[in-house]
Every structure is written in structure tokens, then in C-alpha cells.
mmCIF file of C-alpha atoms in Angstrom:
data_model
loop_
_atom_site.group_PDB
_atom_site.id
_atom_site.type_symbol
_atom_site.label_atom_id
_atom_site.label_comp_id
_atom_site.label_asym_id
_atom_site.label_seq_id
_atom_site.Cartn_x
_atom_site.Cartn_y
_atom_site.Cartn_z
ATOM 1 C CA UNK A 218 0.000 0.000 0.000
ATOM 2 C CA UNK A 219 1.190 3.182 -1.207
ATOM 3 C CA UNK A 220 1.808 6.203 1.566
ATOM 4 C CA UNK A 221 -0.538 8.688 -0.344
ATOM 5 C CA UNK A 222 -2.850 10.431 2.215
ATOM 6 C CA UNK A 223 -2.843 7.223 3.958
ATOM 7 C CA UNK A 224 -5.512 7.029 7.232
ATOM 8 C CA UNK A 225 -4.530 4.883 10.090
ATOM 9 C CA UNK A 226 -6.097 4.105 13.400
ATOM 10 C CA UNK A 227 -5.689 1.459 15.387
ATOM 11 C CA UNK A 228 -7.963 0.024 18.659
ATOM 12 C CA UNK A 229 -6.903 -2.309 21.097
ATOM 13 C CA UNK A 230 -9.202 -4.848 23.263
ATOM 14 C CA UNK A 231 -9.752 -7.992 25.848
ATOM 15 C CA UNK A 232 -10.581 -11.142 23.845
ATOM 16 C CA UNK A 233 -14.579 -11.234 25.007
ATOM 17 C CA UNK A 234 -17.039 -11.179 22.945
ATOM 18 C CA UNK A 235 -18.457 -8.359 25.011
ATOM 19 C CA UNK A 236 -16.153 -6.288 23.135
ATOM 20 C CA UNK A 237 -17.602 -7.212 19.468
ATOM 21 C CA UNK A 238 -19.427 -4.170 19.220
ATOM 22 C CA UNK A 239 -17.583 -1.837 20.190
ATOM 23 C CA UNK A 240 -14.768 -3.219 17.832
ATOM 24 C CA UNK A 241 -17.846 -3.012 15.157
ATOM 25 C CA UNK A 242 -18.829 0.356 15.910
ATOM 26 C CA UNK A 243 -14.486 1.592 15.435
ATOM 27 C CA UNK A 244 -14.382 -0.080 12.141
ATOM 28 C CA UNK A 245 -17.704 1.564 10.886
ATOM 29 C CA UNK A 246 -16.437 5.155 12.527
ATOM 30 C CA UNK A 247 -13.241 4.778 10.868
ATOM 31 C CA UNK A 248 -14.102 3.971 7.886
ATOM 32 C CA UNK A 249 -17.027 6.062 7.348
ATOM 33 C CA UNK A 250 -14.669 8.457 4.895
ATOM 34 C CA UNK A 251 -12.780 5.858 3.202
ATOM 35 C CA UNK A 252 -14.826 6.305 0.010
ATOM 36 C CA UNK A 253 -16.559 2.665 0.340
ATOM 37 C CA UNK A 254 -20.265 2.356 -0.234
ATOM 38 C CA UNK A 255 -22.513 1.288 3.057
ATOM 39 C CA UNK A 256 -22.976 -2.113 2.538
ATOM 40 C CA UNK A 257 -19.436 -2.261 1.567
ATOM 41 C CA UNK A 258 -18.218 -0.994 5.264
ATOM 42 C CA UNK A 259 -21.304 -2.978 6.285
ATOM 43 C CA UNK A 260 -19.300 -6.179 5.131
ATOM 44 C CA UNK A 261 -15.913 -4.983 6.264
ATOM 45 C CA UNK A 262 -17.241 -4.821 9.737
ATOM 46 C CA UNK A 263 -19.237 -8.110 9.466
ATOM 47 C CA UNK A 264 -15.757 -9.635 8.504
ATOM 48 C CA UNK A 265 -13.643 -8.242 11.465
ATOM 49 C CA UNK A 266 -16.418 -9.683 13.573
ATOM 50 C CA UNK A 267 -15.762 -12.928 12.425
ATOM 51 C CA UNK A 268 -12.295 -12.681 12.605
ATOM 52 C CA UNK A 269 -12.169 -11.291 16.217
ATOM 53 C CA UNK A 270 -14.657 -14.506 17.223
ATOM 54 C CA UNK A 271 -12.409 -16.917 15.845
ATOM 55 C CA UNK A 272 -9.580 -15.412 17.913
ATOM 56 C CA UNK A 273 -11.925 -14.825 21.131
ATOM 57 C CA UNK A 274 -13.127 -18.801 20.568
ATOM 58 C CA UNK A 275 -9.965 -20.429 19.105
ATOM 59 C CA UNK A 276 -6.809 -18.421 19.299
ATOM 60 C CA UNK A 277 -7.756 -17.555 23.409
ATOM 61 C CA UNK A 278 -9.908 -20.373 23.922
ATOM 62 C CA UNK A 279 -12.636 -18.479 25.585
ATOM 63 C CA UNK A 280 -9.932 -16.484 27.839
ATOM 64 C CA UNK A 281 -11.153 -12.929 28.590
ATOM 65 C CA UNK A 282 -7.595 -11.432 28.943
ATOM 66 C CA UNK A 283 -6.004 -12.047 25.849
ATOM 67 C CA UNK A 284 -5.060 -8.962 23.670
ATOM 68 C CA UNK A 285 -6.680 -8.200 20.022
ATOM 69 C CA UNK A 286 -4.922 -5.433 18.293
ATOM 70 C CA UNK A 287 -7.116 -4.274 15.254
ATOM 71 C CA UNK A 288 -5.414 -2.034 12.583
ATOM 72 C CA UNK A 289 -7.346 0.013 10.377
ATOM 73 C CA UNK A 290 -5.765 1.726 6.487
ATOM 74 C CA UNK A 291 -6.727 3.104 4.145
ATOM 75 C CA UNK A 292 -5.664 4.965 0.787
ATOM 76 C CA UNK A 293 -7.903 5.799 -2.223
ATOM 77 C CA UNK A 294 -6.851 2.481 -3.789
ATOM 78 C CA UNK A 295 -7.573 0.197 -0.529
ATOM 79 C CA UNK A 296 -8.548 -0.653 2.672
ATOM 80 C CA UNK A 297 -6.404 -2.806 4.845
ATOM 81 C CA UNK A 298 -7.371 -4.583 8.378
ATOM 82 C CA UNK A 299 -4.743 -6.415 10.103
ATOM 83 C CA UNK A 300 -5.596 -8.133 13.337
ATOM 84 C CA UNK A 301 -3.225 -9.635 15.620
ATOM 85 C CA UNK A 302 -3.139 -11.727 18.738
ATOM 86 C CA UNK A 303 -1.035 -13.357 20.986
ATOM 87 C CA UNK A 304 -3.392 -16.497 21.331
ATOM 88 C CA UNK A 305 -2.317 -20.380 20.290
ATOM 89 C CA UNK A 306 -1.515 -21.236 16.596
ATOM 90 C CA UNK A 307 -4.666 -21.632 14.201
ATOM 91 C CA UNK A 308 -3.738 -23.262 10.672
ATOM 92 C CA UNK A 309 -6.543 -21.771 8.277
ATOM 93 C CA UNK A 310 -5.912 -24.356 5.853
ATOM 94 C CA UNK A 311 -6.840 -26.951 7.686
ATOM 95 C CA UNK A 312 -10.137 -24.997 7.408
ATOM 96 C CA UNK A 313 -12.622 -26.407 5.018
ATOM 97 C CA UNK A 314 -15.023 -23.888 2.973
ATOM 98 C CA UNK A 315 -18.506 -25.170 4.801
ATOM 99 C CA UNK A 316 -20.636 -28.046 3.514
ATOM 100 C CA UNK A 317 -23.650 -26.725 4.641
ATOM 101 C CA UNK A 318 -25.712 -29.662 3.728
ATOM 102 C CA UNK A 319 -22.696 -31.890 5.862
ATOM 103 C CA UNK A 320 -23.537 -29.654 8.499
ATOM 104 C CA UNK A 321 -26.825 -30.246 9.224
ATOM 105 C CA UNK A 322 -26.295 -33.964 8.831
ATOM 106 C CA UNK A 323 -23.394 -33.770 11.427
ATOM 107 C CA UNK A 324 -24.991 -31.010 13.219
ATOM 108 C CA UNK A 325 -21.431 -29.097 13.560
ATOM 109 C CA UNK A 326 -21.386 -25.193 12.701
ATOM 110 C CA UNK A 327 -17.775 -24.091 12.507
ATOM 111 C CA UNK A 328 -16.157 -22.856 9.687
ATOM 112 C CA UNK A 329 -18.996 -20.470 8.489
ATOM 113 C CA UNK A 330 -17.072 -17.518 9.652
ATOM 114 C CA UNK A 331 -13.730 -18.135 8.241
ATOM 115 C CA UNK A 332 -16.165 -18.782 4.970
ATOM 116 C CA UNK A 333 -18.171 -15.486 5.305
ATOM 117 C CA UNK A 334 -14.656 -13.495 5.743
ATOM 118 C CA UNK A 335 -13.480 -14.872 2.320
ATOM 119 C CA UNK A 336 -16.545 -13.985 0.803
ATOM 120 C CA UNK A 337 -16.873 -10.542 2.050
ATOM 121 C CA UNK A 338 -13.425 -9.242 1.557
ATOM 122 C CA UNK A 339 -10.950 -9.278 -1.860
ATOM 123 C CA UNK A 340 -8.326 -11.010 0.073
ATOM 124 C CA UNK A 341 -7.743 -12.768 3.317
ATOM 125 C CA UNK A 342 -4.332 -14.197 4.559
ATOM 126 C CA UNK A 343 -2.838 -15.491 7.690
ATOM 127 C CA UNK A 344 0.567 -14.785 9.000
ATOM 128 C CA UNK A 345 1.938 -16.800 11.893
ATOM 129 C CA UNK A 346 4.803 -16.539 14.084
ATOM 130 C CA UNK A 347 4.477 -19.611 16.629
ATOM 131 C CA UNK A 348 4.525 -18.684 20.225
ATOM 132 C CA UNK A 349 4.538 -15.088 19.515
ATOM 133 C CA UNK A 350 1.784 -13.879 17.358
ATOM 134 C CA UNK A 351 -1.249 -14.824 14.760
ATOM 135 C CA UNK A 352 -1.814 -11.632 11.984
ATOM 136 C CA UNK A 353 -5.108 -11.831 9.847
ATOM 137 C CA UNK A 354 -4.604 -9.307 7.133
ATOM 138 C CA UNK A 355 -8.531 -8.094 4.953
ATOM 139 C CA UNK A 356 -8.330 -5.882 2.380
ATOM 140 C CA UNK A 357 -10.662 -4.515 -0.005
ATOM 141 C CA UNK A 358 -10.225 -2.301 -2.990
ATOM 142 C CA UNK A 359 -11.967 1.145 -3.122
ATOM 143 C CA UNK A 360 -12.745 2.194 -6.282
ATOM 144 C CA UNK B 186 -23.088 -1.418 23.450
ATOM 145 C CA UNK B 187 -24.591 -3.435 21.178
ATOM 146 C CA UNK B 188 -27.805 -4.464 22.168
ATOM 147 C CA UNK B 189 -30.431 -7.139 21.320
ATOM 148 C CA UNK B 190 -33.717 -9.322 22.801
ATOM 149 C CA UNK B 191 -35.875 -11.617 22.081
ATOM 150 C CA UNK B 192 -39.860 -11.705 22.601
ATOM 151 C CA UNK B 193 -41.915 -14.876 22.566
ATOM 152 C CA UNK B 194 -45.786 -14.986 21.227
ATOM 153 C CA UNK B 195 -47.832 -18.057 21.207
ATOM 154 C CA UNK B 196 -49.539 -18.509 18.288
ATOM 155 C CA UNK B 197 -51.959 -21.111 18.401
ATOM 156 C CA UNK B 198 -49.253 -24.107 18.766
ATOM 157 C CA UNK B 199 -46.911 -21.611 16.602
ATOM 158 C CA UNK B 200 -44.368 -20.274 18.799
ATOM 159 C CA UNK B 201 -43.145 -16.959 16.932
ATOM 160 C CA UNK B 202 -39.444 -15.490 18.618
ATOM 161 C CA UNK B 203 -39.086 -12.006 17.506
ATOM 162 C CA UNK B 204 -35.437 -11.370 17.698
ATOM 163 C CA UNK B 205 -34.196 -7.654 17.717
ATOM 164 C CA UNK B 206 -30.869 -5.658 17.447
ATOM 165 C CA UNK B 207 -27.849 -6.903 17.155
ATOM 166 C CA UNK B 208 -27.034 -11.050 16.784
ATOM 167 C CA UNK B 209 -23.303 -11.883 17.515
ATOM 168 C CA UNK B 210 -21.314 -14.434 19.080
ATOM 169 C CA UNK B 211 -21.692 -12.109 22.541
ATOM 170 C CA UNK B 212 -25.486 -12.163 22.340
ATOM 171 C CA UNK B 213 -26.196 -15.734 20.686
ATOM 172 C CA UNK B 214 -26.927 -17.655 24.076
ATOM 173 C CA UNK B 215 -29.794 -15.211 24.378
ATOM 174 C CA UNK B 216 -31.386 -16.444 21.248
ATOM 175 C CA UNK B 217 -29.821 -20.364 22.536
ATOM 176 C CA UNK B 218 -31.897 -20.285 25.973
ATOM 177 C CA UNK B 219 -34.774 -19.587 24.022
ATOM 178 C CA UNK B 220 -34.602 -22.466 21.676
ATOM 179 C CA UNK B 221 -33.644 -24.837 24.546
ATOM 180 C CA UNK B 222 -36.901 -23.609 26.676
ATOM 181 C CA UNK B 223 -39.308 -24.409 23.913
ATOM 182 C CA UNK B 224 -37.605 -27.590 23.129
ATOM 183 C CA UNK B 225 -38.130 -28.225 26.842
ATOM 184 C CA UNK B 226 -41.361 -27.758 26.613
ATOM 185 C CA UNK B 227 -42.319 -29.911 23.614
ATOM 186 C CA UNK B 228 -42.734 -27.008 21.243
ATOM 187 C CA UNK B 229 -41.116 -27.373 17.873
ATOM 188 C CA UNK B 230 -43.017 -25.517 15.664
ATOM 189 C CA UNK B 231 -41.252 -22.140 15.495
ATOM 190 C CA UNK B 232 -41.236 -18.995 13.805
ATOM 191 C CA UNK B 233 -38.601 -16.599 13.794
ATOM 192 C CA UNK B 234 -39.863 -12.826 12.811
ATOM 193 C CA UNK B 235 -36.423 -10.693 12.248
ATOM 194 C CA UNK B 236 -38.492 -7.544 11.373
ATOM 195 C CA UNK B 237 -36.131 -5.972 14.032
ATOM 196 C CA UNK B 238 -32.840 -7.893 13.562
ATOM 197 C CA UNK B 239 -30.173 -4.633 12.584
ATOM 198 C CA UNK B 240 -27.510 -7.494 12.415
ATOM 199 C CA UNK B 241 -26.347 -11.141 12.587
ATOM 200 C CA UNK B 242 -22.917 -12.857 12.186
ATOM 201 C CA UNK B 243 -22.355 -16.723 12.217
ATOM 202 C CA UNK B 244 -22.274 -16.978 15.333
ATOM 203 C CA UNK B 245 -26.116 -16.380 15.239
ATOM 204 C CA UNK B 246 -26.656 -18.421 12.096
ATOM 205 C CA UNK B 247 -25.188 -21.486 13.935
ATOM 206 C CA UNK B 248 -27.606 -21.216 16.730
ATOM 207 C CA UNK B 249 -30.691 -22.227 13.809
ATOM 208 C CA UNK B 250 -27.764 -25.110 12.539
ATOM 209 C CA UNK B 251 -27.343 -26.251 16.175
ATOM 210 C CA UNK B 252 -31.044 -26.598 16.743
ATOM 211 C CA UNK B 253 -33.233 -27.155 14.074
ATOM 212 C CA UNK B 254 -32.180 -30.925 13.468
ATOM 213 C CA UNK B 255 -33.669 -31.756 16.697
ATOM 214 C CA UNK B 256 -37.153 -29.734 16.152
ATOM 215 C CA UNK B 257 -37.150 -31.564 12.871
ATOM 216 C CA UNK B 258 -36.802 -35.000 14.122
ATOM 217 C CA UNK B 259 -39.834 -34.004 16.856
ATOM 218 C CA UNK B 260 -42.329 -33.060 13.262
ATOM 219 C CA UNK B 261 -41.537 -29.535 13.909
ATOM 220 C CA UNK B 262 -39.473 -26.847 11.607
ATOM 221 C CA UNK B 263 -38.101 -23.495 12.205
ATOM 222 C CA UNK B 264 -39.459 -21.048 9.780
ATOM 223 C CA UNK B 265 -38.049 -17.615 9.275
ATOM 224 C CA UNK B 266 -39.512 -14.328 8.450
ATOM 225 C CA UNK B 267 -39.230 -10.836 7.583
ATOM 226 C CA UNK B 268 -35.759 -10.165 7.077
ATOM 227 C CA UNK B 269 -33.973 -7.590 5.750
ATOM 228 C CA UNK B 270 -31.897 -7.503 2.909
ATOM 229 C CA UNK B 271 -28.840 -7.460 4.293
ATOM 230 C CA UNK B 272 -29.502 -10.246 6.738
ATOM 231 C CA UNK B 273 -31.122 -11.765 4.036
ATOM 232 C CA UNK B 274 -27.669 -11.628 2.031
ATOM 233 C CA UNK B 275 -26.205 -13.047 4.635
ATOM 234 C CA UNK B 276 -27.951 -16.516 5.047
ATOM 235 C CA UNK B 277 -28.214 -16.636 1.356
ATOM 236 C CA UNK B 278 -24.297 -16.785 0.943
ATOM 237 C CA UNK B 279 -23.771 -19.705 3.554
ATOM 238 C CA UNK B 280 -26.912 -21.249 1.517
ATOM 239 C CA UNK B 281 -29.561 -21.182 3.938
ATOM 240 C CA UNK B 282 -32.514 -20.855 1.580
ATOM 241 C CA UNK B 283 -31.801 -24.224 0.484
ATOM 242 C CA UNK B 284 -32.279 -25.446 4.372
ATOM 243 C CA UNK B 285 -34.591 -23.217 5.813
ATOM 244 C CA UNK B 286 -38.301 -22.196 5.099
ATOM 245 C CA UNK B 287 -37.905 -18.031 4.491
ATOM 246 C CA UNK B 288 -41.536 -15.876 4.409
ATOM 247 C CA UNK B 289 -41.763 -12.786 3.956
ATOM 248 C CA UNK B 290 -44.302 -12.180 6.521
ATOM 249 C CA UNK B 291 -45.032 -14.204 9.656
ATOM 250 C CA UNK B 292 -48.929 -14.909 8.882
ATOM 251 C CA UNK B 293 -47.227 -16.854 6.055
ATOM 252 C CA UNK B 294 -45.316 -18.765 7.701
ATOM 253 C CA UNK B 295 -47.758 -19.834 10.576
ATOM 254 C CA UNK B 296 -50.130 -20.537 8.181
ATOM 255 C CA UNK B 297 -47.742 -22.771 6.041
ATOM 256 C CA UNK B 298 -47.865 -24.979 9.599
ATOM 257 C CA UNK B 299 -50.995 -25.012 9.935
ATOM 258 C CA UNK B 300 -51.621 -25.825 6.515
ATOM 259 C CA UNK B 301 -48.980 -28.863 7.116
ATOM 260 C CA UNK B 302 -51.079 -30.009 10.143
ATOM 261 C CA UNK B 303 -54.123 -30.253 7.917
ATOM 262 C CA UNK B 304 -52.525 -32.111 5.570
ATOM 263 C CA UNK B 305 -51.351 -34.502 7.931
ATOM 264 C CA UNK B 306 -55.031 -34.997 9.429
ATOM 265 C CA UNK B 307 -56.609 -35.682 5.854
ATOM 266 C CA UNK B 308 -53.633 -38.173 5.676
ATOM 267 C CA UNK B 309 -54.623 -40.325 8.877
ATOM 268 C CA UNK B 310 -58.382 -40.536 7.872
#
């Protein structure tokens, strides 16, 4: 990403889901002038959700004190959201997209969030550093 | 601080849940309890009216996964109603449509059980 008028903000909070909307409500503040359309910020924010619940469920386990650092930046080409913990190791590819007929049969419901994420953003990618830190990087162009 | 609630109306043996504001993975147990306290109760024919649902992630769409196999096995369904487009968008990409009853108004779809119910009376004559 270039360095052209480039907006930056960046939030920091406990891994509980208690904390999903506010992290909602700073990526739909901060990117209210990025030049997407609604439902496009709509989706962005829908994403990070997902994101932050995998890390609240999976990365922490369900511990409240872990830290999630959300990044937020943006030029006029594209929006970039890098989130980082400091919870366990989480290998996406071992992630199936969701069979949602399989599913019901098995009556399991993971996976639909890492699933909506790809669906709702140009690009997602995992970066890992074991024992030290887990980065999920979304972007989206802006035309 | 996101908020959201649920109201249940008997209707007839329709139980409608009208869910409201904001579905996440922070407010899905809400939505849970109920499911679990009709089940509980023997009532499996639901209807879920989202006329007031501002938002849902999947941690709110798993809650109809985690459930509705059950109500299903017990002759019941969960139907769903009035939603709005986004949240419509959102069960259509994970496929939902193809697994779940979707009105868009809730007379239709406690009618459509009781329609069911008379069907299955002519049946056993």
C-alpha cells in the first residue's frame, strides 16, 4: 500500500465477545470516509467480527484477557485490516469452505465464519509466528 | 453497546421469537436459551420474525444449525420471516434458503404450519 494520504487508526481490546461491538462500531467510525459504499463498510465490519470470534473462541480459547490489536488503512486504492493476537496457533488451511448440507447432517457449525470473511473481503491471509503472534490481514479495494 | 432481545408470542401451537438488534457471538446464548426452553417444553413448531434484527454474524446463524435438526426430528421446523436484505444476504451466501423455510411475513409462515397439520389430518383418515 502506497503512503498517499494514507488514514490509520488502530484500537486495542480484551478477547470477550463483550467487546464485538464496540470493535464493530471503530471499524464503521473509521471507515465512514474511506470512500466505500454502506454495505461495503457494512461487510468490512461483518468480517472483522468474524475474525475477532475466531480469535476470542480459538486463538484464546474463551480467555477474557487475551489482547486483540485491530489495525485500520486506508488509501484511495484500498482498505487494509490487520488483526493480531497473541493467542495459540490456528492453521486456516486446515479450514474447510462449509458443507452446509454436511452440516446439518453432522450437526457441527464451525467454519462459516472463516467462509463469510473470504466472501466478504478481496483477500484474506494469515501470518503466523508460533509462540509469539497470529496476523489476519482483509483488504478490499476502493474504487 | 450493542444491544439485542428476544420476545416470545404463542400462536396457536406456533411459537413466533421475535429477535431484535444486534445477533453476535456475545449475544447468541440469548437467542440459545430460548430455543432450549421451547424444546423443553415440547414445542417445535417455530417462527422466527427478524423484522427488528439490525444485524447477525455466524455466530447467530449457527444457533438455527445447532437446533433445528432436533425440532425436525420431533415433526416440527423453524421457519423464518421478515428479514432484511442485508440479513437476508447473509444466510443466502452460507446457503440457507436451500435449508430453511424463508416468508416474507409471519402470517405466512404460521399458516404454512398449519396448513402442514391439515394435511397430515386428511392423511390419517
Amino acid at each position: 500500500m502506497g503512503t498517499t494520504n494514507l488514514n490509520k487508526s488502530e484500537i486495542s481490546v480484551k478477547s470477550r465477545t463483550e467487546n464485538l461491538s464496540l470493535i464493530r462500531d471503530f471499524v464503521s467510525s473509521k471507515t465512514s470516509d474511506a470512500g466505500l459504499a454502506k454495505d461495503e463498510i457494512e461487510n468490512v465490519m461483518l468480517a472483522v467480527d468474524e475474525a475477532c470470534t475466531n480469535i476470542i473462541k480459538h486463538a484464546y480459547n474463551s480467555f477474557p484477557d487475551g489482547e486483540i490489536v485491530i489495525k485500520l488503512e486506508y488509501n484511495s486504492d484500498k482498505l487494509l485490516v490487520t488483526i493480531i493476537d497473541h493467542g495459540s496457533t490456528f492453521d486456516p488451511n486446515g479450514i474447510p469452505d462449509p458443507d452446509l448440507q454436511k452440516y446439518y447432517r453432522d450437526g457441527r457449525v464451525g467454519g462459516l465464519g472463516m467462509f463469510l470473511m473470504k466472501t466478504l473481503m478481496d483477500d484474506v491471509k494469515y501470518i503466523t509466528v508460533p509462540g509469539k503472534y497470529n496476523q489476519v490481514l482483509l483488504s478490499k479495494r476502493i474504487n | 453497546m450493542a444491544e439485542f432481545s428476544t420476545a416470545i408470542i404463542d400462536r396457536g401451537d406456533v411459537s413466533v421469537i421475535n429477535v431484535s438488534g444486534y445477533l453476535d457471538a456475545h449475544t447468541a446464548p440469548t437467542l440459545e436459551s430460548n430455543f432450549t426452553e421451547l424444546i423443553d417444553n415440547n414445542k417445535f413448531k417455530i417462527v422466527v420474525n427478524f423484522k427488528d434484527l439490525a444485524y447477525i454474524s455466524s455466530a447467530g446463524l449457527g444457533v438455527f444449525m445447532a437446533y433445528v435438526e432436533k425440532i425436525r426430528d420431533n415433526a416440527g421446523d423453524i421457519k423464518l420471516t421478515n428479514m432484511n436484505e442485508k440479513v437476508y444476504n447473509i444466510f443466502d451466501l452460507l446457503g440457507f434458503p436451500l435449508l430453511y423455510e424463508i416468508f416474507s411475513t409471519e402470517d405466512e409462515a404460521v399458516n404454512k404450519f398449519n396448513k402442514s397439520d391439515k394435511v397430515g389430518n386428511d392423511e390419517s383418515k
